[in-house]
Each structure stands twice: as structure tokens, then as C-alpha cells.
Tab-separated table of C-alpha atoms in Angstrom:
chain	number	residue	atom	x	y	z
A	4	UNK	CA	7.274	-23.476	-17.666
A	5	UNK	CA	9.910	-24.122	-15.430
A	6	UNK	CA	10.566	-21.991	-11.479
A	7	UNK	CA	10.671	-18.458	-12.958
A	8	UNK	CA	10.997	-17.195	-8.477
A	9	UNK	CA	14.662	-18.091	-6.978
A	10	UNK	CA	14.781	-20.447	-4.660
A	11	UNK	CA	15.788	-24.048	-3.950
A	12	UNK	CA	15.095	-27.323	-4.989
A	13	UNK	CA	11.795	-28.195	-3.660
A	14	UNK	CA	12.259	-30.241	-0.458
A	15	UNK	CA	10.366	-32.132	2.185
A	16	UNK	CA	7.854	-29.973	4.046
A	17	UNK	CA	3.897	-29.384	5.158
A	18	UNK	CA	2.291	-29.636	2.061
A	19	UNK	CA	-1.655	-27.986	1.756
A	20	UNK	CA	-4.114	-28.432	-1.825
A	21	UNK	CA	-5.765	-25.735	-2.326
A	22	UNK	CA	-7.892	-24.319	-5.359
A	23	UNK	CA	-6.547	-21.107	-5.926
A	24	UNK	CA	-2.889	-19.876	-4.043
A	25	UNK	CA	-2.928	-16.003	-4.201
A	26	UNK	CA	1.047	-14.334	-3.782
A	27	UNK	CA	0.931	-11.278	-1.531
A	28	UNK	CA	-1.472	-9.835	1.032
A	29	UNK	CA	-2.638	-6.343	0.007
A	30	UNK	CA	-6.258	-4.972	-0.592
A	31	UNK	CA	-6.810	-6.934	-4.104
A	32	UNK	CA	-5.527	-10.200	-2.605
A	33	UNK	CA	-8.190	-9.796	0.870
A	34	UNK	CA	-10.642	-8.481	-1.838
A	35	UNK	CA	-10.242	-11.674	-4.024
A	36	UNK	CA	-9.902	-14.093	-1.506
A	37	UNK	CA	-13.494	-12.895	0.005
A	38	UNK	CA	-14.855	-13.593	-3.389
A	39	UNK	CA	-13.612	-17.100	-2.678
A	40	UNK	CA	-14.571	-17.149	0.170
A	41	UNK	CA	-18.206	-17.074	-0.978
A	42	UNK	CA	-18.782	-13.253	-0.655
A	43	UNK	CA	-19.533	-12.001	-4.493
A	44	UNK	CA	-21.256	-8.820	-5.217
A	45	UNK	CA	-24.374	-9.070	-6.339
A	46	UNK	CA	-26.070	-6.587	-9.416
A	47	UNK	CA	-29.739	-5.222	-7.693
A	48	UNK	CA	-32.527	-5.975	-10.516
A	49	UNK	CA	-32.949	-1.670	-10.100
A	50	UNK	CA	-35.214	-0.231	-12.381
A	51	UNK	CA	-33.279	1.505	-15.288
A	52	UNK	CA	-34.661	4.851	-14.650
A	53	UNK	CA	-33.008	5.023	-11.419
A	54	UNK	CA	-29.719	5.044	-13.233
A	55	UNK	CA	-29.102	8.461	-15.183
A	56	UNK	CA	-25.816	7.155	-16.783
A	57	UNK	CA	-26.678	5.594	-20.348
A	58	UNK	CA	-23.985	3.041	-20.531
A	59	UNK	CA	-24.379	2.409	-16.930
A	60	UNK	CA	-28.061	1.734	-17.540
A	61	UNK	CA	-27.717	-0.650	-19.960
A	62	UNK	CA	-25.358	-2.529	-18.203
A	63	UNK	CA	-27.629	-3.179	-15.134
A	64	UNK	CA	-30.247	-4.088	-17.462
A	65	UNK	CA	-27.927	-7.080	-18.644
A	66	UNK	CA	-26.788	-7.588	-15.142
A	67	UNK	CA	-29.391	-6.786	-12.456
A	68	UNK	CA	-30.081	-9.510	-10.267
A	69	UNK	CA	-26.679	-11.514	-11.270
A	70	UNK	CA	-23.211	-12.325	-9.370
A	71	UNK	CA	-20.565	-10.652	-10.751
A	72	UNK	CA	-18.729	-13.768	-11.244
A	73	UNK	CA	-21.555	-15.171	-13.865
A	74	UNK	CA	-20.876	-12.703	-17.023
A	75	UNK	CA	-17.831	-11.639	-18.854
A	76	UNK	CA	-17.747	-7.816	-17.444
A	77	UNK	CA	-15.348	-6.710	-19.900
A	78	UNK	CA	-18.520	-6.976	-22.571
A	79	UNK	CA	-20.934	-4.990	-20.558
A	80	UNK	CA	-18.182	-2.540	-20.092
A	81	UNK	CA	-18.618	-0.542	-22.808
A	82	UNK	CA	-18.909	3.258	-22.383
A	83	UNK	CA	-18.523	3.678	-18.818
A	84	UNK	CA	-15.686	5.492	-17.748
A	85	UNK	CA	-13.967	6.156	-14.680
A	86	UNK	CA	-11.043	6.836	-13.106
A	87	UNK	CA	-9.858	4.089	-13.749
A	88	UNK	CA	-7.957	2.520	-16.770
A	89	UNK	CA	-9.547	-1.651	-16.919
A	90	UNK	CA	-12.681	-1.078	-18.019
A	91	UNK	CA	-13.940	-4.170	-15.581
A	92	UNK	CA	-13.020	-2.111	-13.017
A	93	UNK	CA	-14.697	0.882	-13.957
A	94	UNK	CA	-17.568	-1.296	-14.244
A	95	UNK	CA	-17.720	-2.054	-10.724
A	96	UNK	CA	-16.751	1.024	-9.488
A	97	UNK	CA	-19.785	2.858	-11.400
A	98	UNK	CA	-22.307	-0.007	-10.245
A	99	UNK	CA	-20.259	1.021	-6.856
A	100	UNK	CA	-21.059	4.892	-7.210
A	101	UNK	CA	-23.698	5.035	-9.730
A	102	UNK	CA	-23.365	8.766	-9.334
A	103	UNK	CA	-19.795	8.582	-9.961
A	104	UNK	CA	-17.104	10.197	-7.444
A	105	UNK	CA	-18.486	8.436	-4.399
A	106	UNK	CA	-22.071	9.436	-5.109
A	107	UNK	CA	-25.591	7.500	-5.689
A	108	UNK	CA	-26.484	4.575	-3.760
A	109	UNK	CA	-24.809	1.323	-4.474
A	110	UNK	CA	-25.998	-1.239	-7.202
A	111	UNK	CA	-24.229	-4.327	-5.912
A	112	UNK	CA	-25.835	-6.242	-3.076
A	113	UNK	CA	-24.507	-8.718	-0.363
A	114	UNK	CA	-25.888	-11.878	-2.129
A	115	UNK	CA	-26.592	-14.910	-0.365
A	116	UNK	CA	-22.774	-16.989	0.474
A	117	UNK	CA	-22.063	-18.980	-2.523
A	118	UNK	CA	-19.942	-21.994	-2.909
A	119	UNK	CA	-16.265	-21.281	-0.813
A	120	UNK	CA	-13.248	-22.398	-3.123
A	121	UNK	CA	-10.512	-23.679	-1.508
A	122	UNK	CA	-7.526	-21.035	-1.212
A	123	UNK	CA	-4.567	-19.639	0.372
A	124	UNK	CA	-3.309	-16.011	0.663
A	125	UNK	CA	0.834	-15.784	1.421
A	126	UNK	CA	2.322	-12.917	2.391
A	127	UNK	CA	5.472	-12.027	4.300
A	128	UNK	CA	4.207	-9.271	6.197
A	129	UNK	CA	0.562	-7.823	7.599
A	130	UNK	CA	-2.399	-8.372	6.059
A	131	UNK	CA	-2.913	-5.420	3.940
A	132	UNK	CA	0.289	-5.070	2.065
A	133	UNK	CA	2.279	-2.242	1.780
A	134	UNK	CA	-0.339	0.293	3.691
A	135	UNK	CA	1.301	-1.280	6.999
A	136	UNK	CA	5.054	0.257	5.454
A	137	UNK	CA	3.628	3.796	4.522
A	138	UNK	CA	3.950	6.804	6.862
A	139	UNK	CA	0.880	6.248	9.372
A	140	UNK	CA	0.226	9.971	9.564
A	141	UNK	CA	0.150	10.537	5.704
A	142	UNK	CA	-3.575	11.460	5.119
A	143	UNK	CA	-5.505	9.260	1.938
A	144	UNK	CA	-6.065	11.280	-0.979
A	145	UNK	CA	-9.552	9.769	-1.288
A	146	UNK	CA	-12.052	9.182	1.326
A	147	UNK	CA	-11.835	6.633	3.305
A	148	UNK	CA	-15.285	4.712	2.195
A	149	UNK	CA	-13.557	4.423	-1.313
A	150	UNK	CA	-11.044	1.784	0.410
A	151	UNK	CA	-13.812	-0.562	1.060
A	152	UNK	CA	-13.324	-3.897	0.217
A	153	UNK	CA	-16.019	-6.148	-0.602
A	154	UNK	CA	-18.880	-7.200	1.733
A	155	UNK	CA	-20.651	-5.524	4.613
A	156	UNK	CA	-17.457	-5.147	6.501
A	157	UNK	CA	-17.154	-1.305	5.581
A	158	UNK	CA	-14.957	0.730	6.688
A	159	UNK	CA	-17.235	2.143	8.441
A	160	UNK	CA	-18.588	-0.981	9.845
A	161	UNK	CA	-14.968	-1.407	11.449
A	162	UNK	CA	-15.134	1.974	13.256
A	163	UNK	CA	-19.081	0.600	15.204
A	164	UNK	CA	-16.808	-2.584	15.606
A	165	UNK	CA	-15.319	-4.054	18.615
A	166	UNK	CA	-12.110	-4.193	15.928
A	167	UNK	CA	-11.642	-0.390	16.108
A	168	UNK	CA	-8.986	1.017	18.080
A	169	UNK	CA	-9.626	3.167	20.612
A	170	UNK	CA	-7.615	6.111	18.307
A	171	UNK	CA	-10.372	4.947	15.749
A	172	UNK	CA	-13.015	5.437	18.013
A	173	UNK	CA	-11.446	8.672	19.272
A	174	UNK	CA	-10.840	10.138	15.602
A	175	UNK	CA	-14.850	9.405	14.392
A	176	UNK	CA	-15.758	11.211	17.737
A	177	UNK	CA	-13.782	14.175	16.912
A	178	UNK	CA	-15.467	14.051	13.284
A	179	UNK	CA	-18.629	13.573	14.755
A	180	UNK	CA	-19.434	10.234	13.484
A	181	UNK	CA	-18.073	7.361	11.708
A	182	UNK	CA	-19.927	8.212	8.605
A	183	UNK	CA	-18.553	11.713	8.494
A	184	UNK	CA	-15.050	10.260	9.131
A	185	UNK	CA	-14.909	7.786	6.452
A	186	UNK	CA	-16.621	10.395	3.787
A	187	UNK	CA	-13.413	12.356	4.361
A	188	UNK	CA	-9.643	11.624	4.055
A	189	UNK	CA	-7.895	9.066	6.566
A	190	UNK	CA	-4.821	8.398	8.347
A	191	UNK	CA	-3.460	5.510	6.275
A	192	UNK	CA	-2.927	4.114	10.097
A	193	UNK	CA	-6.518	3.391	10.168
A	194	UNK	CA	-6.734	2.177	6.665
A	195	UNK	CA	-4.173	-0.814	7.535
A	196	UNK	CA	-6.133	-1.181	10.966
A	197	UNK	CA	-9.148	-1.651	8.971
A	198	UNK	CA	-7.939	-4.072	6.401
A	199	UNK	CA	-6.068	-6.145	9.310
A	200	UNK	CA	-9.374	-6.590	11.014
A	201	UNK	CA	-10.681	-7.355	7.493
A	202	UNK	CA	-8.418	-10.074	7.183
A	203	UNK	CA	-9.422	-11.434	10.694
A	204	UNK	CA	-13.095	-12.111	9.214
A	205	UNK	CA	-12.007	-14.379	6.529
A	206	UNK	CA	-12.274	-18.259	6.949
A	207	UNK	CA	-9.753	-20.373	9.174
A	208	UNK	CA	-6.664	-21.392	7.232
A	209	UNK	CA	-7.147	-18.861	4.277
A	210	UNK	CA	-3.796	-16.899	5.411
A	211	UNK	CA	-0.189	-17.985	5.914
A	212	UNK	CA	2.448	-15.432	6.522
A	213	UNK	CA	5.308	-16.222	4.904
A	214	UNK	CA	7.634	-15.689	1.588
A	215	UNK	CA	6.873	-17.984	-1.666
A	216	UNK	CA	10.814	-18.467	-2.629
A	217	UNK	CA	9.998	-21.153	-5.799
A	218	UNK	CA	7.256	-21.495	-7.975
A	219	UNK	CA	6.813	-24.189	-10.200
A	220	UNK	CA	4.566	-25.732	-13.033
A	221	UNK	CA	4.086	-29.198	-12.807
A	222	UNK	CA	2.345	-29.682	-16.355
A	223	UNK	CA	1.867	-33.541	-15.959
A	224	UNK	CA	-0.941	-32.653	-13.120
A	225	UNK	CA	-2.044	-29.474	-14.185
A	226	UNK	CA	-0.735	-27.805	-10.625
A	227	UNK	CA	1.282	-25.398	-9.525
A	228	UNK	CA	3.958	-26.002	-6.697
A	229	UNK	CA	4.521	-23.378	-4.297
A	230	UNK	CA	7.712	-23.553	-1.500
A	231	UNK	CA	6.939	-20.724	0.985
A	232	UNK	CA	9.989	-19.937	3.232
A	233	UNK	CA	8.674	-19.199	7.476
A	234	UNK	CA	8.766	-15.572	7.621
A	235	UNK	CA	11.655	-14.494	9.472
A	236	UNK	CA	11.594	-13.883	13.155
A	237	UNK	CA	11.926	-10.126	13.799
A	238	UNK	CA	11.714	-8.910	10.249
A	239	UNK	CA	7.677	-8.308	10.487
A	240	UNK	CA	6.243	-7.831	13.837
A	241	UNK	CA	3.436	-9.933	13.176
A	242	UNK	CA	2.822	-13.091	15.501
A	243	UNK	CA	0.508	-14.408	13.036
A	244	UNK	CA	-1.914	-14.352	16.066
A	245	UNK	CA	-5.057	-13.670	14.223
A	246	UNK	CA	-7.873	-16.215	13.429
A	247	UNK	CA	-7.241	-17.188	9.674
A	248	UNK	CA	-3.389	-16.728	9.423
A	249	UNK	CA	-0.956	-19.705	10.021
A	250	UNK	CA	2.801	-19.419	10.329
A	251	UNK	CA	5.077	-22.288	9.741
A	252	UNK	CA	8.424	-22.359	11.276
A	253	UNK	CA	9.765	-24.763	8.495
A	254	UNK	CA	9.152	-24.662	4.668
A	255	UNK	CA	5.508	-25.241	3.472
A	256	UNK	CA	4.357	-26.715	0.091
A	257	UNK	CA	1.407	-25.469	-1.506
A	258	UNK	CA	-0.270	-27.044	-3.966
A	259	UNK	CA	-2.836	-25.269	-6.353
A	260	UNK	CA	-4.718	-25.633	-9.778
A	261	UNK	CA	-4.098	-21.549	-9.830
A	262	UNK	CA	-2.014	-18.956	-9.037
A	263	UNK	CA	-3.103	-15.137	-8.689
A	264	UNK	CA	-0.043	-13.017	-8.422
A	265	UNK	CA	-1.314	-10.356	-6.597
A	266	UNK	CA	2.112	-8.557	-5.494
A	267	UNK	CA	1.022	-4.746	-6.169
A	268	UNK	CA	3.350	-2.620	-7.402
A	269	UNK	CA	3.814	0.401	-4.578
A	270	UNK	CA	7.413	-1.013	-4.208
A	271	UNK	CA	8.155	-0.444	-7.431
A	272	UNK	CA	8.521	3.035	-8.287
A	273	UNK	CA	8.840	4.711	-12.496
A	274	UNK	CA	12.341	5.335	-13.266
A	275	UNK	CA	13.059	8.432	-15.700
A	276	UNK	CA	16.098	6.660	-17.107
A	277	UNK	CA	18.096	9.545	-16.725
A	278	UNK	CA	21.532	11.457	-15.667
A	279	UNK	CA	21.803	12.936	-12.399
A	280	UNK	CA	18.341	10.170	-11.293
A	281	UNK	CA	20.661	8.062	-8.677
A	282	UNK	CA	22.100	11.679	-7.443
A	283	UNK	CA	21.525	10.855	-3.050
A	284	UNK	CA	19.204	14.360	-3.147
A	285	UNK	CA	16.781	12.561	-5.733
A	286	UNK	CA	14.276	9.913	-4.583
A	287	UNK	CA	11.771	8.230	-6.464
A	288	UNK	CA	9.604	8.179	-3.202
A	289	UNK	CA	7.726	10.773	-1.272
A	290	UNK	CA	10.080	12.444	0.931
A	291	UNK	CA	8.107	12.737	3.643
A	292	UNK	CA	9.745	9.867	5.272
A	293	UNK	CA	13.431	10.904	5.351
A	294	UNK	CA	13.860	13.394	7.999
A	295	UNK	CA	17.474	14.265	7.001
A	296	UNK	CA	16.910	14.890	3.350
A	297	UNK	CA	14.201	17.035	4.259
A	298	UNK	CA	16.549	19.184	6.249
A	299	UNK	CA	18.051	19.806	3.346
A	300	UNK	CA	15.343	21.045	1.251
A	301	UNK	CA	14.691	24.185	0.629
A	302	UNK	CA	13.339	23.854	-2.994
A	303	UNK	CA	11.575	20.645	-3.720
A	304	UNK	CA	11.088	19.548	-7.739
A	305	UNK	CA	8.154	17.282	-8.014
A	306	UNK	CA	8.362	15.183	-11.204
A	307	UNK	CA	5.112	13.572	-12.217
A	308	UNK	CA	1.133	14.010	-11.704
A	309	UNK	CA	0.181	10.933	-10.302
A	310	UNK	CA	-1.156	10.652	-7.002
A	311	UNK	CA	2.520	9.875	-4.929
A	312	UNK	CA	3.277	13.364	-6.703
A	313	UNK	CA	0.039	14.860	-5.439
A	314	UNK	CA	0.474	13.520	-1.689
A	315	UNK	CA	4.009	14.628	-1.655
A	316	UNK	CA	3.012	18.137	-2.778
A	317	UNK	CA	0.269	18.365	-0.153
A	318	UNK	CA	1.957	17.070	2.970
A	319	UNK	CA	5.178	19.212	2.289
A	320	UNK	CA	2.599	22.461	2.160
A	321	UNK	CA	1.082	21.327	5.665
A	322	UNK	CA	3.911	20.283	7.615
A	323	UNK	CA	6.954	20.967	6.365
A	324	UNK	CA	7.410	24.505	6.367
A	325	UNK	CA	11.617	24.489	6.182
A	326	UNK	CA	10.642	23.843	2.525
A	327	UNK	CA	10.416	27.336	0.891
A	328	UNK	CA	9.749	26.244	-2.460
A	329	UNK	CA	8.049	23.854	-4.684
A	330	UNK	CA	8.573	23.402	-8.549
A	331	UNK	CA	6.124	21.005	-10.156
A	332	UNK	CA	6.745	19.816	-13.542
A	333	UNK	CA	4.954	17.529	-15.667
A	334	UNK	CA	3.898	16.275	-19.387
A	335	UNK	CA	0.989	18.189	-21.090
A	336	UNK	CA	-1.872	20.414	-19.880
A	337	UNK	CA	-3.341	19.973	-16.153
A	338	UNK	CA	-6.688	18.673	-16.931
A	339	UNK	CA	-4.595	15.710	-19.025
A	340	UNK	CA	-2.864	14.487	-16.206
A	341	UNK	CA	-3.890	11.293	-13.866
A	342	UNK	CA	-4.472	13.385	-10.785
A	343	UNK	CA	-6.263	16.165	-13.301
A	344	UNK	CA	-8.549	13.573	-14.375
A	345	UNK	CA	-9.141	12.366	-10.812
A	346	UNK	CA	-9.818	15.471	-9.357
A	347	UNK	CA	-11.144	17.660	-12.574
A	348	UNK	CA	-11.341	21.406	-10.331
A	349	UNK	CA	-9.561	24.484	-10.867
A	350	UNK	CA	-8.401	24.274	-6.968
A	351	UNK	CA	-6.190	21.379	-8.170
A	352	UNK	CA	-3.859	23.238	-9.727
């Protein structure tokens, strides 16, 4: 397969081999590349009648004591469900929460470091993706502990940290304690603070800021060829200054045996296909941001039950009293919905 990314012809530049090149920054990329870096989740050999789920059980019983990276998932998956739609990953999140919701000690265990592979993390902006462009004020709709990323770095762990802010700091005190502070909803300010200082604990040379403009398959080495473009001065105010994250102020080549595309998808919001959609009073994101279009509300129409929908909804009740009313429509009962099934109580609706 030929470049399938735009760009130019591939020219002379810093070239790096890696392993494994992984496009964009965000929470799966930081959560994959500490899995690379040695740090994979480990099943605890629990006894089976510490588990109350049946399908859960079962599943530790093939697992316990093994890295997650030693057995197909998807076939131990059977029967659990979640809130979430890959079955893999409601695997991990129920040997996460055993209890389900956040609840019931953890199954997986900080195994002992195996083997680093080789790899390389580009993005254009801060680590942690697009939580660094969201409003900072917005509040999670989850707690905070359920943004952990792999590893003893917790979020938690960041707030007792030297990392923390001092707003960090200030914000546990107020909630009495970190614990208390991550087991509720968080500023999505200190969600990107946390995953930045995430990102700082990685190994040396696993990050390089910039934006992969080709992408090639060269089929007669079994490679991929990657031209990443310096990120541009000004456009992210990043400096690159942590430990970990290069920055290049001419192209750089990467060369790698795999590529993850890890680009997330909050950029990219669902499109009705319909009249009236590209009308400048309609926009596909929460309009929480866009001080003069909320001037001009007075009734809002929220289309959709998914969890932008939900936010929206709550932060225009809390702060935005000039909005008087609030229509929400959506396919099918409640309880069918993706924010129904995440949060299954009457108070929801």
C-alpha cells in the first residue's frame, strides 16, 4: 500500500528505528506506549470465590497470575459486560472494577517490568490529546480514578506527587483528600495535568512532538516509513521541555515494523446529514465554549444521548442561566440510550 497521509516525497532527514511508531498522543497512545514500555497489567491468581460475577470468575480462573499480553482476551471475554462496546475492553475494565461501576478491589497487579520494545509516540500537541483543547472548567462525567492509565501512577498518585499543581493540591484539600477528590468528578484541567505528568514518567526518547505528514509501506523490508513535519512554532505552546519528548526543528524519519494509529476521534463529531445542520445557530459541539452563541440562546435543542449531549445538558443547567429552556430529543426509550446504560437511575432523566 502506497502513502494513504498527504505529504511530500520523502526527503533527507533524522531518521530513528523503532519497533512500534504510535500516531497521536492521547490517553490510549500514553496507555499503550507504557505497555511497551514494560509496564503490563498483571491478572492476581485471586481465589474464585472472591469474584461474585460468573463470567468474570471464570475468566480469572483462566487468567490469574498471567500478563495481559500472554492470552487472546477476546476468548475469555465472553459474558462480561460493561459499558463498554469491545468486549477486550470490558474485560479489563471488570478485572479493573470487579464490582463493576468503580467498585471491588482491583484484579490486575503491577507485575514485575518486562522486556521494553522499542517505540515512538508523535503528536503535534501535549501529551494527552485533545483533553489539553477542552474547556478546563468543564467537570468529567465520571470520576476521576476511572481516567487512570496503567501502572501505579494513579491519578491519585499525581495529586501526593511533587507533579501536582499547587491548584491540584489546593482542590484535594478543599475535598478533604486526594482519594475523595479523585472518587468524584474533575476539572478536565487536572485530568490533562495528570496525563502530562504521566507522560513525563515514560522512558527517554519515547515522545516526539510533531505532525506525521506521509506514511508509507515499504513492503520489500517489511517497514513502515514515517516523515514527521517539526511542530510549528506558536501553534502549541509546548517547548517539548519534558524528559521523554524530543522536538526536531527539521523533518524526522521514522522507521517502524508497526504502526498504531491511535488518533481518537473527539475531533470528529456525528453528522445528522441533514437540512438546516450547517445553519451558524447549530453546532455539532458543546456550546459551552462559544460565548456569543450562547448569548443567543434562550432555548437550547440537544440532539443525541451520548455523553457530549449529557455534559452539555448539565453545564448549561449550572452556569448558564440566560438559557431558559432545554429540549432534549433522542432515539428510543431512556434506559436504551448510551448515557441510560451508563448511568441506569431514574435521576438521569
Amino acid at each position: 500500500m502506497r502513502s494513504f497521509l498527504a505529504g511530500t516525497a520523502m526527503a533527507l532527514a533524522e531518521e530513528i528505528n523503532v519497533e512500534v511508531a504510535i500516531i497521536g498522543n492521547g490517553p490510549s497512545a500514553l496507555a499503550l506506549s507504557s505497555v511497551l514500555s514494560g509496564e503490563v497489567p498483571q491478572v492476581a491468581a485471586t481465589p474464585q470465590r472472591q469474584v461474585r460475577e460468573y463470567s468474570l470468575r471464570a475468566a480469572v480462573a483462566k487468567l490469574g497470575g498471567a500478563f495481559l499480553d500472554e492470552t487472546d482476551l477476546s476468548k475469555v471475554a465472553a459474558g462480561i459486560s460493561r459499558r463498554c462496546i469491545n468486549p477486550t475492553a470490558a474485560l479489563v475494565d471488570a478485572l479493573r472494577f470487579p464490582d463493576g461501576d468503580g467498585r471491588g478491589a482491583s484484579l490486575l497487579r503491577s507485575g514485575p517490568p518486562r522486556r521494553l520494545i522499542k517505540h515512538l509516540v508523535v503528536g503535534a500537541g501535549l501529551p494527552g490529546g485533545s483533553w489539553h483543547t477542552m474547556s478546563p472548567t468543564t467537570m468529567s462525567l465520571s470520576p476521576g480514578t476511572w481516567m487512570d492509565l496503567p501502572g501505579d501512577y494513579s491519578l491519585i498518585a499525581h495529586l501526593g506527587s511533587e507533579s501536582a499543581s499547587k491548584d491540584a493540591v489546593a482542590l484535594a484539600q478543599q475535598f478533604g483528600s486526594a482519594e475523595a477528590l479523585a472518587n468524584a468528578r474533575v476539572p478536565r484541567w487536572l485530568v490533562s495535568e495528570y496525563y502530562l505528568a504521566y507522560a513525563k514518567r515514560l522512558p527517554a526518547s519515547s515522545l516526539l512532538q510533531g505532525t506525521v505528514e506521509a506514511l508509507e509501506e515499504r513492503g520489500t523490508e517489511d517497514t513502515w516509513k514515517l516523515r514527521v513535519a517539526p511542530a510549528q512554532e506558536g501553534a502549541v505552546d509546548v517547548g517539548c521541555e519534558h524528559e521523554g519528548c524530543s522536538r526536531s526543528t527539521t523533518p524526522t524519519i521514522v522507521n517502524a515494523k508497526a504502526v498504531v494509529l491511535a488518533g481518537g476521534i473527539a475531533d470528529a463529531p456525528l453528522r445528522l446529514g441533514i437540512a438546516g445542520e450547517d445553519l451558524p445557530w447549530v453546532t455539532h459541539r458543546p456550546p459551552t465554549r462559544n460565548a456569543v452563541l450562547l448569548q443567543r440562546i434562550g432555548h437550547l435543542v440537544v440532539v443525541g444521548a451520548g455523553l457530549s449531549a449529557a455534559d452539555t445538558i448539565i453545564s448549561i443547567l449550572l452556569k448558564h442561566k440566560s438559557v431558559t429552556r432545554i429540549s432534549h430529543v433522542f432515539r428510543g426509550p431512556p434506559e436504551k440510550t448510551k448515557v441510560g446504560k451508563m448511568f441506569p437511575h431514574p435521576a438521569v432523566f
